[in-house]
Coordinates of C-alpha atoms and ligand atoms in Angstrom, one line a residue:
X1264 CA -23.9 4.2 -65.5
X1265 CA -21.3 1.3 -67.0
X1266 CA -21.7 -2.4 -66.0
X1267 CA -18.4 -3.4 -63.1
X1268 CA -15.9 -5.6 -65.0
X1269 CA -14.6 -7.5 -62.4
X1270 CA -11.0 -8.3 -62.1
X1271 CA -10.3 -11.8 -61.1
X1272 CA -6.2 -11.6 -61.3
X1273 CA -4.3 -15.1 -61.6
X1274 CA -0.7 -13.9 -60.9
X1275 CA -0.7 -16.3 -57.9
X1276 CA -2.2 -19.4 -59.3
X1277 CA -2.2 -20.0 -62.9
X1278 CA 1.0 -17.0 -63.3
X1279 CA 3.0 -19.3 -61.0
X1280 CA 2.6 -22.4 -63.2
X1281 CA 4.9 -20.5 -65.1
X1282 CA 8.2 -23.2 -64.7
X1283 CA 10.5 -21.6 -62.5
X1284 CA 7.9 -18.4 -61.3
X1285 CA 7.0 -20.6 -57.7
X1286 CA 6.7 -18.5 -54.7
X1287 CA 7.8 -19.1 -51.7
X1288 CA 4.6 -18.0 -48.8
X1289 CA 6.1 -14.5 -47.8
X1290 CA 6.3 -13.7 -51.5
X1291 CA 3.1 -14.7 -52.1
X1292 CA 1.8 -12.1 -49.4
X1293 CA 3.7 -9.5 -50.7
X1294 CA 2.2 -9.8 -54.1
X1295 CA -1.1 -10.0 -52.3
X1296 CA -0.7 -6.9 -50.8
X1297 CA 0.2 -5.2 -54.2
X1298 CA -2.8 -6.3 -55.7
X1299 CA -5.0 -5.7 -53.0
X1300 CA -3.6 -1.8 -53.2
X1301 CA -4.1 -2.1 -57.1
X1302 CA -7.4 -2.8 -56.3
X1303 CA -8.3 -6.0 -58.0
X1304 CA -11.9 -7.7 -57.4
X1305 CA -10.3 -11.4 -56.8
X1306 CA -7.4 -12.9 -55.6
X1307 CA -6.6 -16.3 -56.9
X1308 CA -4.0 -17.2 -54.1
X1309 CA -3.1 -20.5 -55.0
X1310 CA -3.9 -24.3 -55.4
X1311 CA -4.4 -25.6 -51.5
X1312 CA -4.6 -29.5 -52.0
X1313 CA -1.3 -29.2 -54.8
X1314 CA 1.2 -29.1 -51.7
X1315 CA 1.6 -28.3 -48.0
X1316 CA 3.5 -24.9 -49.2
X1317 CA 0.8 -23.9 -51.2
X1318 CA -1.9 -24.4 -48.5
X1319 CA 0.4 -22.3 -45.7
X1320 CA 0.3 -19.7 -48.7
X1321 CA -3.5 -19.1 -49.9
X1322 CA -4.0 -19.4 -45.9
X1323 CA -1.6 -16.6 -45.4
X1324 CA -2.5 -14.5 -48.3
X1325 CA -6.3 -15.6 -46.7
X1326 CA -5.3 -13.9 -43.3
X1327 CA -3.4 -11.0 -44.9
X1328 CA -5.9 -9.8 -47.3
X1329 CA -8.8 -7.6 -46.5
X1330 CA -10.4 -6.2 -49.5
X1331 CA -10.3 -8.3 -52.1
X1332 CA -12.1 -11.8 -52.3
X1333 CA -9.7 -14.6 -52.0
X1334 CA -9.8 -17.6 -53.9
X1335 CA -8.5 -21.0 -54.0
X1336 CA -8.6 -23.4 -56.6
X1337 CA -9.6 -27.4 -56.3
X1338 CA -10.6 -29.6 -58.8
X1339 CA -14.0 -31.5 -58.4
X1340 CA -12.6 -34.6 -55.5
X1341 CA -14.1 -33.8 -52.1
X1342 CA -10.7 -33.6 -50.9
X1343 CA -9.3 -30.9 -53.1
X1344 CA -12.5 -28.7 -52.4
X1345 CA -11.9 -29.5 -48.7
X1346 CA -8.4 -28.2 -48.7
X1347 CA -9.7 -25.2 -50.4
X1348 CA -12.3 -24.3 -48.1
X1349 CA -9.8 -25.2 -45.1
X1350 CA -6.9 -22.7 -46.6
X1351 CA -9.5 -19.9 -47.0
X1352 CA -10.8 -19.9 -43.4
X1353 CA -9.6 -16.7 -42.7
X1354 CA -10.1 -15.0 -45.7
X1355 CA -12.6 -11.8 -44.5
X1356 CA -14.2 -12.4 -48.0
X1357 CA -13.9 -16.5 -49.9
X1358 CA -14.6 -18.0 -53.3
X1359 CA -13.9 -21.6 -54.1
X1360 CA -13.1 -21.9 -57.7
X1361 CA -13.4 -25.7 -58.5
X1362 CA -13.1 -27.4 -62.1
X1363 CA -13.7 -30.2 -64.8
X1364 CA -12.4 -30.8 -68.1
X1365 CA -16.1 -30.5 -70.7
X1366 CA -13.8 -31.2 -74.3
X1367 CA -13.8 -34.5 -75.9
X1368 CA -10.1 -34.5 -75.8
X1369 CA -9.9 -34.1 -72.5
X1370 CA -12.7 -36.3 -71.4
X1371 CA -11.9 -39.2 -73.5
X1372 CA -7.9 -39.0 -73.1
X1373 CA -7.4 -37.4 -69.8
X1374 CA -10.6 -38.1 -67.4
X1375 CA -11.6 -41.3 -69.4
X1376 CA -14.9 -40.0 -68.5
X1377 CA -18.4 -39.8 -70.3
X1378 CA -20.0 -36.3 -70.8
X1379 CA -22.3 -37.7 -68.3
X1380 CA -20.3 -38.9 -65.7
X1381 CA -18.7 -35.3 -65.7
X1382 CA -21.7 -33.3 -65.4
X1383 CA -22.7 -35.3 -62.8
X1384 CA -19.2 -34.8 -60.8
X1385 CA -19.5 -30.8 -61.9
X1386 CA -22.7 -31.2 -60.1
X1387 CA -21.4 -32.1 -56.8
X1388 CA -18.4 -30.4 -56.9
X1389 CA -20.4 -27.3 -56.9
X1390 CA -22.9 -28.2 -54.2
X1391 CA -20.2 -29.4 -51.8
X1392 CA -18.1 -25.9 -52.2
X1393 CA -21.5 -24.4 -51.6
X1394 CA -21.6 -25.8 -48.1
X1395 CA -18.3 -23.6 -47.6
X1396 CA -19.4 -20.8 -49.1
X1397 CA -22.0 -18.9 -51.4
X1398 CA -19.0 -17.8 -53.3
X1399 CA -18.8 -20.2 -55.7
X1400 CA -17.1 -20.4 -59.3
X1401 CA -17.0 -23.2 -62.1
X1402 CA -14.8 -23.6 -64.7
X1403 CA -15.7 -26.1 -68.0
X1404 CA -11.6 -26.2 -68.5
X1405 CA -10.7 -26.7 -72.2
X1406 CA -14.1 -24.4 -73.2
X1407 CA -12.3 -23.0 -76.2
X1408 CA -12.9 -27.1 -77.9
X1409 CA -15.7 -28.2 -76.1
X1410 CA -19.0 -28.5 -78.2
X1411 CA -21.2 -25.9 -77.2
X1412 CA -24.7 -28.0 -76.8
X1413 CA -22.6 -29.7 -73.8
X1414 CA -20.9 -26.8 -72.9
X1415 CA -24.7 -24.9 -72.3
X1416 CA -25.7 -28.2 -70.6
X1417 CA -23.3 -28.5 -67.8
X1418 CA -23.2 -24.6 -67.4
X1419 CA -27.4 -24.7 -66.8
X1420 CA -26.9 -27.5 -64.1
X1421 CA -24.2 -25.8 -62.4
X1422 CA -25.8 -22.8 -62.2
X1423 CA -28.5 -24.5 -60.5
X1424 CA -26.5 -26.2 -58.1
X1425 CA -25.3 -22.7 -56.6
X1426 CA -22.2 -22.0 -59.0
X1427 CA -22.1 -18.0 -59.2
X1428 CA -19.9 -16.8 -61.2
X1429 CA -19.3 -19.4 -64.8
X1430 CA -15.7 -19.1 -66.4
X1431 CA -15.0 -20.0 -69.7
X1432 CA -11.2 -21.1 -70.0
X1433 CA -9.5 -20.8 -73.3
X1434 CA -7.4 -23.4 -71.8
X1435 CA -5.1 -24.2 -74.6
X1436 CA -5.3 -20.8 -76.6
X1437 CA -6.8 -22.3 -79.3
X1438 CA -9.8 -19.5 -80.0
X1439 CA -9.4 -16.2 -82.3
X1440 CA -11.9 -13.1 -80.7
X1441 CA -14.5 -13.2 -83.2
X1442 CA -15.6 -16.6 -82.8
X1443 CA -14.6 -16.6 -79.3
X1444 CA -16.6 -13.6 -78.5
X1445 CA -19.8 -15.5 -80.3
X1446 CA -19.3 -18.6 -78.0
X1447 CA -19.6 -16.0 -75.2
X1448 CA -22.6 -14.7 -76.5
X1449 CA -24.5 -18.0 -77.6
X1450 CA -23.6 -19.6 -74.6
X1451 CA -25.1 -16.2 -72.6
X1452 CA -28.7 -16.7 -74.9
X1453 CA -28.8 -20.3 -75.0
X1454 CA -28.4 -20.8 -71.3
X1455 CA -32.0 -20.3 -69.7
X1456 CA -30.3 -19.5 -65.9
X1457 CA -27.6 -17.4 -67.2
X1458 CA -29.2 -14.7 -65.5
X1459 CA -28.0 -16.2 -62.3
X1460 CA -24.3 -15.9 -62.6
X1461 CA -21.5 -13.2 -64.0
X1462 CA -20.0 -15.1 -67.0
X1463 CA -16.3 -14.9 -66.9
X1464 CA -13.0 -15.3 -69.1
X1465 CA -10.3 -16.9 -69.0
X1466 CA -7.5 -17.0 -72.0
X1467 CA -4.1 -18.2 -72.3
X1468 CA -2.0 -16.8 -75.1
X1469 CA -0.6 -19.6 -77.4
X1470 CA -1.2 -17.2 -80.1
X1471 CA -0.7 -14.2 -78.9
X1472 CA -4.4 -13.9 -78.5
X1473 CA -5.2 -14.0 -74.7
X1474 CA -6.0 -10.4 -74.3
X1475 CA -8.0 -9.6 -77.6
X1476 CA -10.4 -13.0 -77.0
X1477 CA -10.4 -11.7 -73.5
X1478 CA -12.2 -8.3 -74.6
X1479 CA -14.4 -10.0 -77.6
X1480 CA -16.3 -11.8 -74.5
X1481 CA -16.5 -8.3 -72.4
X1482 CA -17.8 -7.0 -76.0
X1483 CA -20.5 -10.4 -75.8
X1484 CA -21.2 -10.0 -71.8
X1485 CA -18.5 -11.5 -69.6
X1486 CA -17.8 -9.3 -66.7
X1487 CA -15.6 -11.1 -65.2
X1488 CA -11.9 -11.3 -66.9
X1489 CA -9.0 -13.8 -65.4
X1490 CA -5.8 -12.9 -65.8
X1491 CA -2.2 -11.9 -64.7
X1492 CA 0.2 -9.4 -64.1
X1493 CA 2.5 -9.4 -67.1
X1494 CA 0.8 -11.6 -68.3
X1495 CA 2.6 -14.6 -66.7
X1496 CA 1.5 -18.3 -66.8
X1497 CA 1.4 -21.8 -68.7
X1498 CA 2.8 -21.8 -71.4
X1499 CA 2.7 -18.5 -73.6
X1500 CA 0.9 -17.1 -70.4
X1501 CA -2.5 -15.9 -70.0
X1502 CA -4.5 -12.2 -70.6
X1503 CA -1.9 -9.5 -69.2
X1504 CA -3.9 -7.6 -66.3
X1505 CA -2.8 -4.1 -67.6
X1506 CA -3.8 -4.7 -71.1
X1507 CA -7.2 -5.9 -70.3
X1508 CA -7.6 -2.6 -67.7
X1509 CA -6.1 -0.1 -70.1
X1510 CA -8.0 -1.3 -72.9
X1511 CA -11.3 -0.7 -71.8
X1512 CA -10.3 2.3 -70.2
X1513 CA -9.1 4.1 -72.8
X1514 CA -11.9 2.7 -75.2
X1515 CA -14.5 4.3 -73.2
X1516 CA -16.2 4.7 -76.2
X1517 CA -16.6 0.8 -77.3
X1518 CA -16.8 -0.9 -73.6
X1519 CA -19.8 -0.4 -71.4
X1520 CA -18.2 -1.5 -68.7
X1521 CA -14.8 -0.7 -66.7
X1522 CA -13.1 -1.7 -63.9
X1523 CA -12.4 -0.5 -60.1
X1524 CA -8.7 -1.1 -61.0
X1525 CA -6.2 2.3 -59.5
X1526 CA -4.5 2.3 -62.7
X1527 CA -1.1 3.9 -61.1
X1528 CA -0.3 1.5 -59.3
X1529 CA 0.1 -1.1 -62.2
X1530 CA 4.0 -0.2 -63.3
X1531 CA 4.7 -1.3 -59.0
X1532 CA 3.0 -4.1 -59.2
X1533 CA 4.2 -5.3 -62.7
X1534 CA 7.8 -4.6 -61.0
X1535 CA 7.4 -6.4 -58.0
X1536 CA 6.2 -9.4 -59.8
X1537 CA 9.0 -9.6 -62.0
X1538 CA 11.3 -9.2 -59.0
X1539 CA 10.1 -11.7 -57.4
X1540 CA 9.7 -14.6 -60.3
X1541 CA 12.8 -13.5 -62.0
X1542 CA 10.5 -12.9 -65.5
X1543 CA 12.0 -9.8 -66.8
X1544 CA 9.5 -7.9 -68.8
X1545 CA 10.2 -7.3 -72.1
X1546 CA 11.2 -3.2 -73.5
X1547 CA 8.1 -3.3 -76.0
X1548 CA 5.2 -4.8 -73.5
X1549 CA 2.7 -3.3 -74.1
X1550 CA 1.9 -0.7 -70.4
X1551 CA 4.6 -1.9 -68.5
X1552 CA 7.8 -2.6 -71.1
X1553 CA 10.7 -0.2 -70.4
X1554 CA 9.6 1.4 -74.0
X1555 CA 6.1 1.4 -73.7
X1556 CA 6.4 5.0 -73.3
X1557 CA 9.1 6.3 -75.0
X1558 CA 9.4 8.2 -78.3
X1559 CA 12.3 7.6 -80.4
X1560 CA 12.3 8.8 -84.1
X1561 CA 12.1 12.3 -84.4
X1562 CA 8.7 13.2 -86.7
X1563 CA 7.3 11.4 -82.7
X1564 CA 9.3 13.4 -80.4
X1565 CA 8.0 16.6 -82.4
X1566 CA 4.7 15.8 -82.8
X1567 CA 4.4 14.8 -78.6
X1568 CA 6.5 18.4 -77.7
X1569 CA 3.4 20.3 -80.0
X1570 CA 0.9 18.1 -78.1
X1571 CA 1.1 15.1 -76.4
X1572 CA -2.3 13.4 -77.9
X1573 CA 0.0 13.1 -81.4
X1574 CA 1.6 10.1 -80.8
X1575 CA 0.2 8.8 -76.9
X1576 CA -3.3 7.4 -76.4
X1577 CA -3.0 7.0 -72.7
X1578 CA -0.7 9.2 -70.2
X1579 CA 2.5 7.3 -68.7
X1580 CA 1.6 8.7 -65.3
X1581 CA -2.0 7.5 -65.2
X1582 CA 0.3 3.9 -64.9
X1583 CA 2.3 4.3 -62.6
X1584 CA 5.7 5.5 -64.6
X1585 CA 7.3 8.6 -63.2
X1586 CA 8.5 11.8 -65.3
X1587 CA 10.3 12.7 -62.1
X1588 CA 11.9 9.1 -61.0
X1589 CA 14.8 10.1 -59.1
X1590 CA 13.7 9.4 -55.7
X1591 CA 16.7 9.1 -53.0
X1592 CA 20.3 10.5 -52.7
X1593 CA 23.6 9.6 -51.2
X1594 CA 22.4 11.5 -47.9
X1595 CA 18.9 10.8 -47.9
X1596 CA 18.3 9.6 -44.6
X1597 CA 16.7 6.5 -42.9
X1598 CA 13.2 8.0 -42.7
X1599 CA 13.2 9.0 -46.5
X1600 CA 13.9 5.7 -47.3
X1601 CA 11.7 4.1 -45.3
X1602 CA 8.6 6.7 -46.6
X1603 CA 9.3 6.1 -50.0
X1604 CA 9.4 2.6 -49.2
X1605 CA 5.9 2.4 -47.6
X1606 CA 4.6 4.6 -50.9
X1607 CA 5.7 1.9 -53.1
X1608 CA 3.8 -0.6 -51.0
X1609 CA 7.1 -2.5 -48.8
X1610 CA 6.7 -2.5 -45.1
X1611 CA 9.4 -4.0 -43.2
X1612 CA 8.1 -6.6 -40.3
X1613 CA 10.8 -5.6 -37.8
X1614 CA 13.7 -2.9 -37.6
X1615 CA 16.4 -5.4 -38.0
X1616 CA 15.0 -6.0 -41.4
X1617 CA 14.5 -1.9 -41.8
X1618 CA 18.3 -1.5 -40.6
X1619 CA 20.0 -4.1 -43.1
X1620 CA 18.1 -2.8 -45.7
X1621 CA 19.0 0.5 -45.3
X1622 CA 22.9 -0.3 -44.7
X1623 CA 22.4 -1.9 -48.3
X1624 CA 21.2 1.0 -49.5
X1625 CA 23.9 2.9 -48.3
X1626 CA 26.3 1.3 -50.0
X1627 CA 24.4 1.1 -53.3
X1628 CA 24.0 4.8 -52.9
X1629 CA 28.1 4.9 -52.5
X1630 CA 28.4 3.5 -56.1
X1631 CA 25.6 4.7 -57.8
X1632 CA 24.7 8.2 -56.8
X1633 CA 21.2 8.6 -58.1
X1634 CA 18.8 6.2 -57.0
X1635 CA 15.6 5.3 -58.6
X1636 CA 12.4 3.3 -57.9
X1637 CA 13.3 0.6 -59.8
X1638 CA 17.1 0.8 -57.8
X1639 CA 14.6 0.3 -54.1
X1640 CA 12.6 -2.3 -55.6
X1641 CA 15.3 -4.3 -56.5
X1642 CA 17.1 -3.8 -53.8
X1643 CA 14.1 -4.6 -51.3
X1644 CA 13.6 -7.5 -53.2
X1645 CA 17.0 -9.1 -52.5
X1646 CA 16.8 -8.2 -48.8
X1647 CA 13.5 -9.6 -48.0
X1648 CA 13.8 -13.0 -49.6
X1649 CA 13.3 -15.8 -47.7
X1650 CA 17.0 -16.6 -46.5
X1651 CA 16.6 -18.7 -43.6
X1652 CA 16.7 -21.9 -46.2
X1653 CA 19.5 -20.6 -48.1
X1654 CA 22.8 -22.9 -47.6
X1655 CA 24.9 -21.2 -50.1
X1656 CA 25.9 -17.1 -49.5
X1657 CA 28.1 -15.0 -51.8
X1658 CA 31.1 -13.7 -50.0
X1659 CA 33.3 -12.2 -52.7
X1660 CA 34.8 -12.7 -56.5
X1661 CA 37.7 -11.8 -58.3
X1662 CA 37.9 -11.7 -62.2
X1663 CA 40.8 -11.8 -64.3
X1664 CA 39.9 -9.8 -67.6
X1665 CA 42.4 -8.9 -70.8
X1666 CA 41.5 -8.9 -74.5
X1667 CA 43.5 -12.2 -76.0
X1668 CA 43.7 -14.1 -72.4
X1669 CA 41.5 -16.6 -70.8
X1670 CA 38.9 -15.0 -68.0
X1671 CA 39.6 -16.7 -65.0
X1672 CA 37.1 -16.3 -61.4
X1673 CA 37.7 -16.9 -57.9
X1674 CA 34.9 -16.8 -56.2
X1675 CA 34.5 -16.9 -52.2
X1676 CA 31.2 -18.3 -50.9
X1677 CA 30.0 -19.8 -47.8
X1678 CA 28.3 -23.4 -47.7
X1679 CA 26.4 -24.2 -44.7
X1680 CA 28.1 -21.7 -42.8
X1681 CA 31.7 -22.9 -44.0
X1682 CA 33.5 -20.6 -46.0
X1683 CA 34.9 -22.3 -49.7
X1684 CA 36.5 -20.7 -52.1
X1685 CA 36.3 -22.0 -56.1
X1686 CA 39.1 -20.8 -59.3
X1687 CA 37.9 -21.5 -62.9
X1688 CA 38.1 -20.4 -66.5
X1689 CA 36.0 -20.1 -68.9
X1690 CA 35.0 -19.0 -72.5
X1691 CA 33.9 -15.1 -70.7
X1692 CA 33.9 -13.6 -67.4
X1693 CA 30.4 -15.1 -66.5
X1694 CA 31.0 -18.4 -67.5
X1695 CA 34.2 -18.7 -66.2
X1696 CA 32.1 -17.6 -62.4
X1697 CA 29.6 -19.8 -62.8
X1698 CA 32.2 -23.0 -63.3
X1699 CA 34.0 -21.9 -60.3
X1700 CA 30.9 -22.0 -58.2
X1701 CA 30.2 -25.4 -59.5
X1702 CA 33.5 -26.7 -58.8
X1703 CA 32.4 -25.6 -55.7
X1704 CA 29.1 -26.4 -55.2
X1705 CA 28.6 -29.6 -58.1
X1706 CA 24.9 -28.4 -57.9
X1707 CA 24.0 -31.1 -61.0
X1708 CA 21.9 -28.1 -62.3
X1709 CA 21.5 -27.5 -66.2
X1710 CA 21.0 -23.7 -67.3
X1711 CA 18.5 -23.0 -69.2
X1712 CA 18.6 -19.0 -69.6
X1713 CA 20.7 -16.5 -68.7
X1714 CA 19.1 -12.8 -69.5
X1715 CA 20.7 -9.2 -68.3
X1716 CA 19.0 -6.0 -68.7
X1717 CA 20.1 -2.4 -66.9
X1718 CA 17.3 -1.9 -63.9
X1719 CA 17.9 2.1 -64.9
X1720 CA 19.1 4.1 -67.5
X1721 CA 23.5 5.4 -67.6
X1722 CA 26.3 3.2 -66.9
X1723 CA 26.3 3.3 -63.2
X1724 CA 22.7 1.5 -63.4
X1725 CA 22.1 -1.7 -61.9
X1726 CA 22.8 -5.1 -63.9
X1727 CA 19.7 -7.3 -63.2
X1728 CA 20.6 -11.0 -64.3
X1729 CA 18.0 -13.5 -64.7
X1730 CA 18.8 -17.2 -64.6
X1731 CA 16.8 -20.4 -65.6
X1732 CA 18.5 -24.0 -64.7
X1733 CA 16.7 -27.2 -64.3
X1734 CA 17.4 -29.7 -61.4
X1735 CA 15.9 -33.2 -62.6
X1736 CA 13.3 -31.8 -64.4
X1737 CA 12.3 -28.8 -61.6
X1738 CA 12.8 -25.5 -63.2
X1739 CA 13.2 -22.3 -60.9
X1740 CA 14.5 -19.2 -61.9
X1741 CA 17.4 -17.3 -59.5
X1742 CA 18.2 -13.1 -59.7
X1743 CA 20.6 -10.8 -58.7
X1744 CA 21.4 -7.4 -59.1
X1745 CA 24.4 -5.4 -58.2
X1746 CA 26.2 -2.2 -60.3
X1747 CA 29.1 -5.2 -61.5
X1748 CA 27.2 -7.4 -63.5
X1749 CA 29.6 -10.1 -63.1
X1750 CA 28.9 -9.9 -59.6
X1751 CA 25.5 -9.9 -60.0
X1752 CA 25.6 -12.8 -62.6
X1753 CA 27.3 -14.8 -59.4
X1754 CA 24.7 -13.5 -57.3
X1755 CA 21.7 -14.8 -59.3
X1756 CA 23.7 -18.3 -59.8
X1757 CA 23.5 -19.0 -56.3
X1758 CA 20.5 -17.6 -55.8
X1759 CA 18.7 -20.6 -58.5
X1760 CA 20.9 -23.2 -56.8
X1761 CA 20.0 -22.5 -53.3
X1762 CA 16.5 -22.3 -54.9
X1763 CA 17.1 -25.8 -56.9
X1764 CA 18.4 -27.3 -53.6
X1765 CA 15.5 -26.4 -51.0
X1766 CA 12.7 -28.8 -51.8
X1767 CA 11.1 -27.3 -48.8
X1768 CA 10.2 -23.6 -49.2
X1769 CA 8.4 -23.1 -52.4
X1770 CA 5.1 -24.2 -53.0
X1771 CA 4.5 -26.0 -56.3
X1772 CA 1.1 -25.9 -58.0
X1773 CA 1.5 -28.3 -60.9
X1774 CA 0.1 -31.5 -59.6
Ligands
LIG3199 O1 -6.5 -22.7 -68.1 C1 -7.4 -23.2 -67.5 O2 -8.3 -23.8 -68.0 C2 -7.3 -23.0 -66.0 C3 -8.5 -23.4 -65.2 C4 -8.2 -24.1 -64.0 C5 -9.5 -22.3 -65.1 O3 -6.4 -22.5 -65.5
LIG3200 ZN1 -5.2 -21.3 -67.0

């Protein structure tokens, strides 16, 4: 019988530090949702005291979610844990995850603290989210450069104060597995209560290290690993959920442990997430990339016709990818789209929503005549956002192309309901769109990235634009998709400036 690894996924908290990947509330539910179906132990919803936004969401996530623990993070003031505990009222199942800086660095420069003085506060941090809940997590932040005799110290009196489950951030992905994985252990032997608790990870990737010092600690007893759907989050991100779940299930041989995780419903879930923050995944990630599976030189493609085992260690389906991904037709009716729908986890609240949807589909289906998971996804993911706060909407766009002339745009959008239109040129088509939506618009928005990938394979496939642009220092990402990627450049535009220009909707965790 093998050890539970729990899976503690971050996607909601720590992935949406990512600048630009905030969530608005309804998204966050949605990603819930996914998660709960992909079967993940925790559910890190948010940060309740951060913002009002993020409160309303790790309530709603709270209220939506029904088998998997919920948890909210608070740092060690009585208010933060208070907010926590208030947000996750209705969870069925709650765990308050509160935290303290343990390094020198971060004591001395950040808390201006003695070691002391933050034991003490870990202390009562702890005992005060145990009056909430017999849930309860603590996190030494910065682990990775804290000194280990203080490090076992504060752990010990934690765990005495009620703390049940001890996570040990690799804040600043500093540590390399081997040494990482030894920590683990020492801190496991040293502790004389560590018994008491499930010792957990928690590893960002600063060099490219998050997932391997993740499974040096499962090798050194952690049962508990933190981490993300494509591996979003500060920085360089943290531990990528499907690595970590892959790996030790396809190392049966080396892990003594694995996890309750329904591995095919990982490439959803990765998808949805990267609909939603606008962080396309890359073609080589590893599970999830568009190439992850696919064989290109020919010695491979031989060797995987004579048997698959040749060149593939894990099969594409036991993921979630599928050999047979056309799903819906031109006259595919209402009810097939609304089936496969449901399969890949999107429920609509009310017809209306069902009945636009499926008018959009229509005409997608017009232009593009085979239409694939990725095709609904997308598409689902345009029509549910949030659009009540949107002031700008995409009406139309003309684009004037010919080798040796200027591109030129016209673009017709509406602005609080009044229709504008905007003419510009510009060095190519999508530059010259995006100037006439500024004259328009005069958003005062930098751009910071502008990515396009193809959501399927052929040339009739779905453009999906990405864009990055920063709004006095607020980054959020926009996306669009459409078979023109022109328009769907224009789309994801507007998308990051009605985004950039609602201060109201999204909830933002760094405080
Ligand atoms: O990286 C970190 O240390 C964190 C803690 C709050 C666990 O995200
Ligand atoms: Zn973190």
């Amino acid at each position: 019988m093998k050890d539970k690894l729990i899976i503690f996924d971050t996607t909601l908290r720590d992935g949406e530090q990512s600048p630009g990947a905030s969530m608005t509330r309804d998204e966050k539910v949605r990603i819930a949702k996914a998660l709960e179906k992909l079967k993940v132990d925790i559910i890190e919803a948010g940060f309740p005291v951060a913002s009002p936004g993020d409160f309303e969401a790790v309530k709603a996530v709270a209220e939506a979610v029904t088998d998997s623990v919920v948890c909210g993070l608070a740092r060690t003031s009585d208010a933060d844990i208070d907010a926590a505990a208030a947000a996750l009222k209705p969870a069925r199942s709650a765990r308050i995850h509160t935290f303290i800086a343990t390094s020198p660095i971060h004591m001395t420069h950040k808390l201006r603290m003695s070691p002391d003085d933050v034991l003490a506060t870990a202390v009562r941090a702890v005992k005060r989210a145990r009056n909430y809940t017999d849930n309860v997590e603590f996190s030494p932040e910065d682990a990775g450069r804290s000194e280990l005799d203080f490090l076992c110290r504060v752990i010990e009196a934690v765990i005495d104060a009620g703390a049940t489950t001890i996570n040990v951030p690799d804040t600043v992905g500093y540590s390399v597995p081997h040494q990482f994985g030894e920590t683990i252990r020492r801190i496991i032997e040293r502790v004389p209560n560590s018994d008491k608790a499930v010792f957990s990870v928690h590893c960002h990737n600063d060099l490219g290290l998050a997932v391997s010092n993740s499974l040096a600690a499962v090798l050194n007893g952690a049962r508990q690993v933190e981490c993300t759907i494509n591996g979003l989050g500060e920085r360089a991100g943290n531990a990528a959920l499907e690595e970590i779940v892959m790996a030790v299930r396809t190392r049966r041989d080396i892990f003594v442990c694995d996890t309750n995780i329904d591995t095919t419903e990982i490439v959803n879930c990765s998808r949805l997430v990267s609909n939603i923050t606008g962080f396309a995944v890359q073609p080589n990630k590893a599970i999830v990339g568009a190439n992850a599976f696919a064989h290109e030189s020919g010695i491979h493609q031989d060797g995987i016709i004579k048997s698959r085992e040749t060149y593939e260690i894990m099969r594409a389906q036991d993921v979630g990818w599928h050999t047979n991904r056309l799903v819906l037709g031109k006259h595919s009716g209402r009810n097939a789209f609304k089936t496969r729908l449901k399969e890949l986890g999107f429920e609509f609240a009310t017809e209306e929503e069902l009945n636009e949807t499926f008018k959009r589909y229509k005409e997608l289906a017009d232009k593009k005549h085979e239409i694939f998971d990725e095709d609904l996804q997308a598409l689902v993911t345009d029509s549910l956002q949030d659009s009540s706060n949107e002031r700008i909407k995409f009406q139309s766009l003309k684009v004037t192309l010919e080798t040796g002339e200027v591109p030129a745009a016209e673009i017709t959008v509406s602005v609080d309901g009044v229709e504008k239109q905007g003419h510009a040129t510009g060095a190519g088509p999508v530059d010259a769109v995006f100037k006439a939506i500024e004259s328009i618009i005069v958003s005062g928005c930098n751009l910071q990235l502008y990515s396009v990938t193809s959501i399927t394979g052929g040339t009739d496939s779905q453009g999906e634009v990405t864009v990055r642009v920063d709004k006095d220092g607020r980054i959020v990402n926009g996306r669009g998709s459409d078979t023109d990627i022109i328009a769907a450049s224009a789309k994801a535009y507007i998308n990051a400036l009605n985004r950039a220009l609602d201060n109201s909707a999204r909830a933002h965790p760094q405080i």
